[in-house]
């Protein structure tokens, strides 16, 4: 990106000139071979992302900044520089602004998924939180699911870190509710992973989030059940039946454990899961 000269700036609005000059200097720093200049550029970028919403929008729209941050994260730079770049990615997705289309077009979701594997657990935790924020809208949720985020989150359920488990189950819960629905082929593995988690973990927040995710998953497949009952052999795509949910929950005493939990925040979604399983016509229940 070329620097804005005084001649170029003539006749342009002052705010636009300031934005262009700031962005040009930041891009020049990010493209530098000197780590000190890169660090300065990222730190300045983070300040502007947090202080100037207009700059944030224009910087993402430019299509220049995110690829440069990705390049630093994939390169041979120091851990400190990569950590600062990861934090800049987080700052580019504000908690209170609805920028779904811009976040998607900028490939920030894909970058967040890479940061789930960053060698610093707090970065992984923040990346999940940002994915959760993006997934709060139907458009964002659909795109996050398309990017295979659920697979990455289910893998995190095998970790021991409670903070990561809390954030992972919370994000899975958000991805599991509303529309668009989780693809049917993903439902059964998700239920199995969540069931395994609740039998091996006693953290209240993890249990609560996992229960709500199980409830949303078990209640979001009714449209496929009738077809499953009418002709199992005629369905060409994977379908999760009500019996799949029942067997997934009752092969191990998941519900029994949850219903005995002293916390109402755990019992409430557990009861809803049971209600969701019992819902349906006689044919569905028989299966």
Short mmCIF file of C-alpha atoms in Angstrom, two decimals:
data_model
loop_
_atom_site.label_atom_id
_atom_site.label_comp_id
_atom_site.label_asym_id
_atom_site.label_seq_id
_atom_site.Cartn_x
_atom_site.Cartn_y
_atom_site.Cartn_z
CA UNK A 1 0.00 0.00 0.00
CA UNK A 2 1.56 3.33 -1.04
CA UNK A 3 1.94 6.22 1.41
CA UNK A 4 -0.43 9.16 1.06
CA UNK A 5 1.50 12.25 -0.10
CA UNK A 6 0.62 15.87 0.57
CA UNK A 7 -0.41 16.20 -3.04
CA UNK A 8 -2.73 13.21 -2.79
CA UNK A 9 -4.33 14.67 0.34
CA UNK A 10 -5.43 17.94 -1.23
CA UNK A 11 -9.21 18.24 -1.33
CA UNK A 12 -9.83 15.13 0.80
CA UNK A 13 -11.69 15.28 4.14
CA UNK A 14 -9.37 15.71 7.12
CA UNK A 15 -10.66 12.54 8.83
CA UNK A 16 -10.07 10.46 5.71
CA UNK A 17 -6.55 11.82 5.31
CA UNK A 18 -5.80 10.98 8.95
CA UNK A 19 -7.13 7.46 8.52
CA UNK A 20 -5.10 6.86 5.37
CA UNK A 21 -1.93 8.19 6.95
CA UNK A 22 -2.40 6.06 10.05
CA UNK A 23 -3.16 2.95 8.02
CA UNK A 24 -0.25 3.55 5.65
CA UNK A 25 2.23 3.87 8.51
CA UNK A 26 0.84 0.75 10.19
CA UNK A 27 0.99 -1.31 7.00
CA UNK A 28 4.55 -0.13 6.39
CA UNK A 29 5.46 -1.30 9.89
CA UNK A 30 3.72 -4.67 9.49
CA UNK A 31 5.58 -5.28 6.24
CA UNK A 32 8.94 -4.37 7.75
CA UNK A 33 11.65 -6.97 8.30
CA UNK A 34 12.48 -5.40 11.67
CA UNK A 35 10.61 -6.86 14.62
CA UNK A 36 10.69 -3.58 16.53
CA UNK A 37 8.81 -1.82 13.72
CA UNK A 38 6.31 -4.66 13.48
CA UNK A 39 5.67 -4.50 17.22
CA UNK A 40 5.15 -0.74 17.03
CA UNK A 41 2.69 -1.16 14.15
CA UNK A 42 0.65 -3.85 15.92
CA UNK A 43 0.49 -1.87 19.15
CA UNK A 44 -0.63 1.25 17.30
CA UNK A 45 -3.19 -0.84 15.42
CA UNK A 46 -4.60 -2.20 18.70
CA UNK A 47 -4.92 1.30 20.15
CA UNK A 48 -6.80 2.53 17.09
CA UNK A 49 -9.01 -0.58 16.98
CA UNK A 50 -10.08 0.06 20.56
CA UNK A 51 -10.38 3.86 20.38
CA UNK A 52 -11.77 4.52 16.90
CA UNK A 53 -14.63 2.39 15.56
CA UNK A 54 -14.48 4.19 12.22
CA UNK A 55 -10.82 3.30 11.81
CA UNK A 56 -11.61 -0.32 12.71
CA UNK A 57 -14.25 -0.56 9.99
CA UNK A 58 -12.11 1.12 7.34
CA UNK A 59 -9.06 -0.97 8.25
CA UNK A 60 -11.02 -4.21 7.82
CA UNK A 61 -12.61 -2.95 4.61
CA UNK A 62 -9.16 -2.22 3.19
CA UNK A 63 -8.47 -5.97 3.10
CA UNK A 64 -4.82 -5.37 3.98
CA UNK A 65 -4.46 -5.60 7.74
CA UNK A 66 -5.85 -9.08 8.49
CA UNK A 67 -3.67 -10.91 5.92
CA UNK A 68 -0.59 -9.17 7.33
CA UNK A 69 -1.49 -10.24 10.87
CA UNK A 70 -2.05 -13.78 9.59
CA UNK A 71 1.36 -13.71 7.92
CA UNK A 72 3.01 -12.74 11.21
CA UNK A 73 1.18 -15.51 13.07
CA UNK A 74 2.32 -18.07 10.49
CA UNK A 75 5.86 -16.75 10.17
CA UNK A 76 9.12 -17.09 12.05
CA UNK A 77 8.68 -14.04 14.26
CA UNK A 78 9.10 -14.16 18.04
CA UNK A 79 6.42 -15.48 20.36
CA UNK A 80 5.99 -11.99 21.84
CA UNK A 81 5.23 -10.53 18.42
CA UNK A 82 2.83 -13.36 17.56
CA UNK A 83 1.05 -12.87 20.88
CA UNK A 84 0.61 -9.17 20.12
CA UNK A 85 -0.70 -10.05 16.64
CA UNK A 86 -3.16 -12.53 18.17
CA UNK A 87 -4.40 -9.83 20.53
CA UNK A 88 -4.85 -7.47 17.58
CA UNK A 89 -7.07 -10.09 15.92
CA UNK A 90 -9.21 -10.19 19.08
CA UNK A 91 -9.42 -6.39 19.14
CA UNK A 92 -10.67 -6.40 15.54
CA UNK A 93 -13.94 -8.07 16.65
CA UNK A 94 -15.60 -5.69 19.14
CA UNK A 95 -18.02 -7.11 21.68
CA UNK A 96 -20.77 -4.54 21.13
CA UNK A 97 -20.65 -3.86 17.38
CA UNK A 98 -22.51 -5.94 14.80
CA UNK A 99 -20.01 -6.40 11.99
CA UNK A 100 -20.99 -9.89 10.82
CA UNK A 101 -20.50 -9.34 7.10
CA UNK A 102 -17.23 -7.48 7.59
CA UNK A 103 -15.87 -10.11 9.97
CA UNK A 104 -16.81 -12.86 7.51
CA UNK A 105 -15.44 -11.06 4.45
CA UNK A 106 -12.18 -10.32 6.28
CA UNK A 107 -11.65 -14.06 7.00
CA UNK A 108 -11.43 -13.32 10.71
CA UNK A 109 -13.42 -16.45 11.60
CA UNK A 110 -10.81 -18.63 9.92
CA UNK A 111 -8.08 -16.76 11.80
CA UNK A 112 -9.89 -17.30 15.11
CA UNK A 113 -10.02 -21.03 14.40
CA UNK A 114 -6.25 -21.05 13.92
CA UNK A 115 -5.85 -19.24 17.25
CA UNK A 116 -7.65 -22.09 19.00
CA UNK A 117 -4.31 -23.90 18.62
CA UNK A 118 -2.14 -20.97 19.71
CA UNK A 119 0.47 -21.97 22.35
CA UNK A 120 -1.08 -19.76 25.03
CA UNK A 121 -4.31 -20.86 26.67
CA UNK A 122 -5.59 -17.34 27.28
CA UNK A 123 -5.46 -16.71 23.52
CA UNK A 124 -7.43 -19.91 22.89
CA UNK A 125 -9.99 -18.79 25.47
CA UNK A 126 -10.33 -15.34 23.89
CA UNK A 127 -10.65 -16.85 20.41
CA UNK A 128 -13.58 -18.99 21.60
CA UNK A 129 -15.21 -15.94 23.16
CA UNK A 130 -14.94 -14.05 19.86
CA UNK A 131 -16.38 -17.04 17.99
CA UNK A 132 -19.27 -17.01 20.45
CA UNK A 133 -19.86 -13.32 19.77
CA UNK A 134 -19.86 -13.86 16.00
CA UNK A 135 -22.24 -16.83 16.42
CA UNK A 136 -24.84 -14.78 18.30
CA UNK A 137 -26.37 -13.73 14.97
CA UNK A 138 -27.89 -16.23 12.50
CA UNK A 139 -25.56 -15.09 9.71
CA UNK A 140 -22.50 -15.36 11.90
CA UNK A 141 -23.60 -18.70 13.38
CA UNK A 142 -24.14 -20.20 9.96
CA UNK A 143 -20.70 -19.13 8.78
CA UNK A 144 -18.95 -20.32 11.93
CA UNK A 145 -20.60 -23.73 11.52
CA UNK A 146 -19.61 -23.81 7.85
CA UNK A 147 -16.00 -23.26 8.87
CA UNK A 148 -16.09 -26.48 10.93
CA UNK A 149 -15.74 -24.65 14.23
CA UNK A 150 -17.80 -27.28 16.05
CA UNK A 151 -15.20 -29.97 15.34
CA UNK A 152 -12.46 -27.79 16.83
CA UNK A 153 -14.54 -27.01 19.90
CA UNK A 154 -15.44 -30.65 20.50
CA UNK A 155 -11.73 -31.49 20.49
CA UNK A 156 -11.17 -28.90 23.23
CA UNK A 157 -13.64 -30.84 25.40
CA UNK A 158 -10.86 -33.41 25.85
CA UNK A 159 -8.66 -30.83 27.61
CA UNK A 160 -8.28 -30.58 31.39
CA UNK A 161 -8.20 -26.78 31.72
CA UNK A 162 -11.46 -25.72 33.38
CA UNK A 163 -11.41 -22.21 31.91
CA UNK A 164 -11.10 -23.63 28.40
CA UNK A 165 -13.86 -26.16 29.08
CA UNK A 166 -16.17 -23.43 30.34
CA UNK A 167 -15.60 -21.29 27.29
CA UNK A 168 -15.79 -24.22 24.87
CA UNK A 169 -19.12 -25.48 26.25
CA UNK A 170 -20.52 -21.96 26.29
CA UNK A 171 -19.58 -21.46 22.64
CA UNK A 172 -20.94 -24.88 21.64
CA UNK A 173 -24.20 -24.00 23.38
CA UNK A 174 -24.52 -20.82 21.31
CA UNK A 175 -23.71 -22.69 18.09
CA UNK A 176 -26.31 -25.36 18.93
CA UNK A 177 -29.32 -23.11 19.43
CA UNK A 178 -31.55 -21.36 16.94
CA UNK A 179 -31.10 -21.38 13.21
CA UNK A 180 -29.31 -22.38 11.13
CA UNK A 181 -29.24 -25.76 12.85
CA UNK A 182 -26.15 -27.81 13.42
CA UNK A 183 -25.77 -30.16 10.41
CA UNK A 184 -27.39 -33.50 11.22
CA UNK A 185 -24.15 -35.39 10.64
CA UNK A 186 -22.54 -33.37 13.44
CA UNK A 187 -25.30 -33.78 16.03
CA UNK A 188 -24.62 -37.30 17.26
CA UNK A 189 -20.84 -36.83 17.72
CA UNK A 190 -21.54 -33.59 19.59
CA UNK A 191 -24.04 -35.30 21.90
CA UNK A 192 -21.62 -38.13 22.61
CA UNK A 193 -18.75 -35.74 23.38
CA UNK A 194 -20.91 -33.63 25.68
CA UNK A 195 -22.26 -36.70 27.48
CA UNK A 196 -18.73 -37.94 28.07
CA UNK A 197 -17.81 -34.54 29.46
CA UNK A 198 -20.66 -34.31 31.97
CA UNK A 199 -19.83 -37.74 33.37
CA UNK A 200 -16.21 -36.78 33.98
CA UNK A 201 -16.54 -33.17 35.14
CA UNK A 202 -18.21 -31.62 38.16
CA UNK A 203 -17.64 -27.92 37.46
CA UNK A 204 -21.03 -26.19 37.71
CA UNK A 205 -20.45 -23.83 34.80
CA UNK A 206 -19.22 -26.61 32.52
CA UNK A 207 -22.21 -28.79 33.45
CA UNK A 208 -24.68 -25.96 32.91
CA UNK A 209 -23.27 -25.02 29.50
CA UNK A 210 -23.06 -28.65 28.41
CA UNK A 211 -26.65 -29.30 29.50
CA UNK A 212 -27.97 -26.37 27.52
CA UNK A 213 -25.99 -27.51 24.48
CA UNK A 214 -27.46 -31.02 24.83
CA UNK A 215 -30.93 -29.56 25.11
CA UNK A 216 -30.53 -27.42 21.98
CA UNK A 217 -29.04 -30.34 20.05
CA UNK A 218 -31.74 -32.81 21.10
CA UNK A 219 -34.54 -30.37 20.30
CA UNK A 220 -33.34 -29.28 16.91
CA UNK A 221 -33.84 -32.37 14.75
CA UNK A 222 -37.60 -32.90 14.61
CA UNK A 223 -37.89 -32.27 10.88
CA UNK A 224 -35.75 -35.31 10.12
CA UNK A 225 -37.44 -37.66 12.58
CA UNK A 226 -40.61 -38.28 10.58
CA UNK A 227 -38.58 -39.20 7.50
CA UNK A 228 -36.41 -41.44 9.64
CA UNK A 229 -39.49 -43.27 10.93
CA UNK A 230 -41.16 -43.61 7.53
CA UNK A 231 -38.21 -45.03 5.66
CA UNK A 232 -34.79 -45.43 7.20
CA UNK A 233 -33.34 -46.95 4.04
CA UNK A 234 -34.47 -44.14 1.77
CA UNK A 235 -32.55 -41.39 3.56
CA UNK A 236 -29.29 -40.64 1.82
CA UNK A 237 -27.87 -38.32 4.49
CA UNK A 238 -27.03 -38.93 8.11
CA UNK A 239 -30.00 -38.48 10.43
CA UNK A 240 -29.99 -38.48 14.20
CA UNK A 241 -33.07 -40.24 15.53
CA UNK A 242 -34.69 -39.77 18.89
CA UNK A 243 -33.38 -43.23 19.82
CA UNK A 244 -29.87 -42.05 19.02
CA UNK A 245 -30.30 -39.34 21.59
CA UNK A 246 -31.82 -41.71 24.14
CA UNK A 247 -29.04 -44.27 23.72
CA UNK A 248 -26.44 -41.54 23.77
CA UNK A 249 -27.74 -40.24 27.06
CA UNK A 250 -28.69 -43.47 28.81
CA UNK A 251 -25.84 -45.85 27.93
CA UNK A 252 -24.18 -43.94 30.76
CA UNK A 253 -26.22 -42.47 33.62
CA UNK A 254 -25.94 -38.91 32.40
CA UNK A 255 -29.43 -37.66 33.14
CA UNK A 256 -29.56 -39.41 36.49
CA UNK A 257 -26.41 -37.66 37.56
CA UNK A 258 -27.60 -34.30 36.28
CA UNK A 259 -31.04 -34.54 37.89
CA UNK A 260 -29.36 -35.22 41.23
CA UNK A 261 -27.14 -32.17 40.95
CA UNK A 262 -27.77 -29.59 43.71
CA UNK A 263 -27.55 -26.65 41.32
CA UNK A 264 -30.82 -25.45 39.69
CA UNK A 265 -28.76 -24.09 36.79
CA UNK A 266 -27.82 -27.70 35.96
CA UNK A 267 -31.15 -29.36 36.80
CA UNK A 268 -33.23 -26.99 34.63
CA UNK A 269 -31.59 -27.83 31.28
CA UNK A 270 -31.41 -31.52 32.28
CA UNK A 271 -35.19 -31.55 32.69
CA UNK A 272 -35.52 -29.82 29.33
CA UNK A 273 -33.37 -32.51 27.72
CA UNK A 274 -35.67 -35.18 29.13
CA UNK A 275 -38.69 -33.27 27.86
CA UNK A 276 -37.12 -32.98 24.41
CA UNK A 277 -36.46 -36.74 24.31
CA UNK A 278 -40.05 -37.52 25.28
CA UNK A 279 -41.46 -35.15 22.69
CA UNK A 280 -42.60 -36.63 19.39
CA UNK A 281 -45.20 -39.00 18.05
CA UNK A 282 -45.54 -42.70 18.93
CA UNK A 283 -43.53 -43.79 15.91
CA UNK A 284 -40.59 -41.63 16.91
CA UNK A 285 -40.69 -42.87 20.50
CA UNK A 286 -40.87 -46.50 19.39
CA UNK A 287 -37.66 -46.12 17.40
#
